CSV table of C-alpha atoms in Angstrom, one decimal:
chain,number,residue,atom,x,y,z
A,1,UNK,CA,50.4,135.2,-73.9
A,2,UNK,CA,47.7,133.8,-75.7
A,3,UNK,CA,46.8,135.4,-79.7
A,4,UNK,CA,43.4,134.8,-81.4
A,5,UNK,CA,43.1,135.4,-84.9
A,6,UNK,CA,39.1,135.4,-86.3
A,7,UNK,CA,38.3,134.5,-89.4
A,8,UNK,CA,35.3,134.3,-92.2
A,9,UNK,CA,33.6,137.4,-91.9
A,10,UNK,CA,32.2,139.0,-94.9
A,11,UNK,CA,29.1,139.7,-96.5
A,12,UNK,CA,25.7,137.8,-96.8
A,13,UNK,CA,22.0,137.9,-97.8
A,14,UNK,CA,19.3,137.5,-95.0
A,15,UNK,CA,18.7,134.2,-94.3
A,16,UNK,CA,22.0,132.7,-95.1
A,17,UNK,CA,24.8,131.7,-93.3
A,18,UNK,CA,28.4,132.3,-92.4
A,19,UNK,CA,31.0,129.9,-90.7
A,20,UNK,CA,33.7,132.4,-88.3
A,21,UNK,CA,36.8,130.5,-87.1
A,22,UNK,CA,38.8,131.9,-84.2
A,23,UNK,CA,42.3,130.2,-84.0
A,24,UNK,CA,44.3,130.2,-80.9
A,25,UNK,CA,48.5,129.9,-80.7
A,26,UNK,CA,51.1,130.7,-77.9
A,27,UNK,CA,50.2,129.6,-74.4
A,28,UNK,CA,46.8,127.8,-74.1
A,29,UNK,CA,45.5,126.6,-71.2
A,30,UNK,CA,42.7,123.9,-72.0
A,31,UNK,CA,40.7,125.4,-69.1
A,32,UNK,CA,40.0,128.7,-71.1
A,33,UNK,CA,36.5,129.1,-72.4
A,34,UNK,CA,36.4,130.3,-75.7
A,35,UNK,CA,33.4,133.0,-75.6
A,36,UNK,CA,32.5,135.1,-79.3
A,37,UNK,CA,30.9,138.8,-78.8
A,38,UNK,CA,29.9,141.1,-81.1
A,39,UNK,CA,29.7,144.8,-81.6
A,40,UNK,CA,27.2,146.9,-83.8
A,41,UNK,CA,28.2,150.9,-84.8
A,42,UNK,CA,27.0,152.7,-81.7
A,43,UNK,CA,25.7,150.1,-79.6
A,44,UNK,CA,28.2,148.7,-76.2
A,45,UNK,CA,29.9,145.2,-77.2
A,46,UNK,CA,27.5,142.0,-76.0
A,47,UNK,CA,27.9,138.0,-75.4
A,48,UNK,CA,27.1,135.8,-78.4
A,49,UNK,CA,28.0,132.6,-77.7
A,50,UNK,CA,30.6,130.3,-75.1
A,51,UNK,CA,31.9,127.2,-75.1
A,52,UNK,CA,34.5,125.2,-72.5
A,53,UNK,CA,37.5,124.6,-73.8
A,54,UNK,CA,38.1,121.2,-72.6
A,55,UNK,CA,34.5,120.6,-72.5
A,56,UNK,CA,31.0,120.7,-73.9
A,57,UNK,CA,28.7,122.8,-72.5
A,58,UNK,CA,27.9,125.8,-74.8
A,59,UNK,CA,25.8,128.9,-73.9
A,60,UNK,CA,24.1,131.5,-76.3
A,61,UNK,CA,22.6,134.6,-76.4
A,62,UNK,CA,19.1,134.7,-76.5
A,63,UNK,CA,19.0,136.2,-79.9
A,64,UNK,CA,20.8,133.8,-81.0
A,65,UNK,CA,19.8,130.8,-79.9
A,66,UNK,CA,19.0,128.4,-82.6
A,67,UNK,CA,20.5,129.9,-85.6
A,68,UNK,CA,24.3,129.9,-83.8
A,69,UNK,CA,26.3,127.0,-83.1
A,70,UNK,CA,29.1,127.3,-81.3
A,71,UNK,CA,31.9,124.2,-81.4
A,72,UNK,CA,35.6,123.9,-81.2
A,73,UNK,CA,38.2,121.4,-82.7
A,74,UNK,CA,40.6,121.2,-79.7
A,75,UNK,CA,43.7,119.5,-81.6
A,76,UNK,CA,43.9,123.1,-84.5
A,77,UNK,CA,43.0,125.0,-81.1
A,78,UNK,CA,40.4,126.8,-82.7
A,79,UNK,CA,36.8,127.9,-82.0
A,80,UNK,CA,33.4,128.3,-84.8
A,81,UNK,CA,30.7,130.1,-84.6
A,82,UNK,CA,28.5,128.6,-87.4
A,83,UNK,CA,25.7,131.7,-88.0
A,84,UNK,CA,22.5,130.5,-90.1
A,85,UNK,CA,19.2,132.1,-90.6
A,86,UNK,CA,21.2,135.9,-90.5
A,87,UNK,CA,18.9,138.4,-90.0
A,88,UNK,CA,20.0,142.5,-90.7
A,89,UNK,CA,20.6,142.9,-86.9
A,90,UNK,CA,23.9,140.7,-86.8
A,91,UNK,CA,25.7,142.7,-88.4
A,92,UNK,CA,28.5,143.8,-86.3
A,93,UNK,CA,32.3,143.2,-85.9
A,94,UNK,CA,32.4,139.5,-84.1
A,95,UNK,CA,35.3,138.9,-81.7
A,96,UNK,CA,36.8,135.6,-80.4
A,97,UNK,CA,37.7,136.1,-76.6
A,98,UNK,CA,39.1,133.6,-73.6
A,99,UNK,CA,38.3,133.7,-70.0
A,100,UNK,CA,39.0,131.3,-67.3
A,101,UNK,CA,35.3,130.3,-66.8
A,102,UNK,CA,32.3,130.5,-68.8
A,103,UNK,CA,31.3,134.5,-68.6
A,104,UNK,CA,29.0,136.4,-70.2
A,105,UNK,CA,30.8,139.3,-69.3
A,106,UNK,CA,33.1,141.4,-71.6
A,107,UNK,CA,35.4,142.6,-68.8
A,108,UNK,CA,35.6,139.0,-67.7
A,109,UNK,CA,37.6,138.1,-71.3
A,110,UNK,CA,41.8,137.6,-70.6
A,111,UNK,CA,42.4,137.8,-74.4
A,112,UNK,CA,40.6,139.2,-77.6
A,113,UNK,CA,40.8,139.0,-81.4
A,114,UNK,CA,41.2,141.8,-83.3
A,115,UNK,CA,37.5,141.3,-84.2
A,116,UNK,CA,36.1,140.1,-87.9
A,117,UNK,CA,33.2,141.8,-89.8
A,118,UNK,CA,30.3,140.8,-90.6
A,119,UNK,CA,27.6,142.5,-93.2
A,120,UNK,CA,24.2,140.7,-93.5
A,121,UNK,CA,22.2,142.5,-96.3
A,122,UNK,CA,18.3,142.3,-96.6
């Protein structure tokens, strides 16, 4: 089994930044990609950002794309999602997830995080 433990939620002003860290332990396959969602109070969970885990391809929403960074630093065995620019709309609970391949699908994800907050305030 593979656990993931997120990290760094909290809460911000618009137009700042956050840094979330996803940590992996147990059995870890360095062919998992490491994939972030998010979910917002009443809306279905949806793709943030991915990343290979033993490579460096990354992939990101499109509302996303240019504020997020996705990266990973393979010897802790964890993931980021560095979040600038926030805007209102991200707020939602962000979970760290693995899959075999790159997916933007949630159903696709083997393992999940128990998901970390994150309030952006205008």
């Amino acid at each position: 089994q593979v656990q993931l433990v997120e990290s760094g939620g909290g809460l911000v002003q618009a137009g700042g930044s956050l840094r979330l860290s996803c940590a992996a332990s147990g059995r870890t396959f360095s062919s998992y990609a490491m994939v972030w969602f998010r979910q917002a109070p009443g809306k279905e969970r949806e793709f943030v950002a991915a990343i290979s885990w033993s490579g460096g391809s990354a992939y990101y929403a499109d509302s996303v794309k240019g504020r997020f960074t996705i990266s990973r630093d393979n010897a802790k065995k964890t993931v980021y999602l560095q979040m600038n620019s926030l805007k209102p709309e991200d707020t939602a609970v962000y979970y760290c997830a693995a899959s075999e391949v790159v997916s933007r699908a949630a159903n696709a994800m083997l393992y999940w995080g128990k998901g970390t907050l994150v309030t952006v305030s205008s």
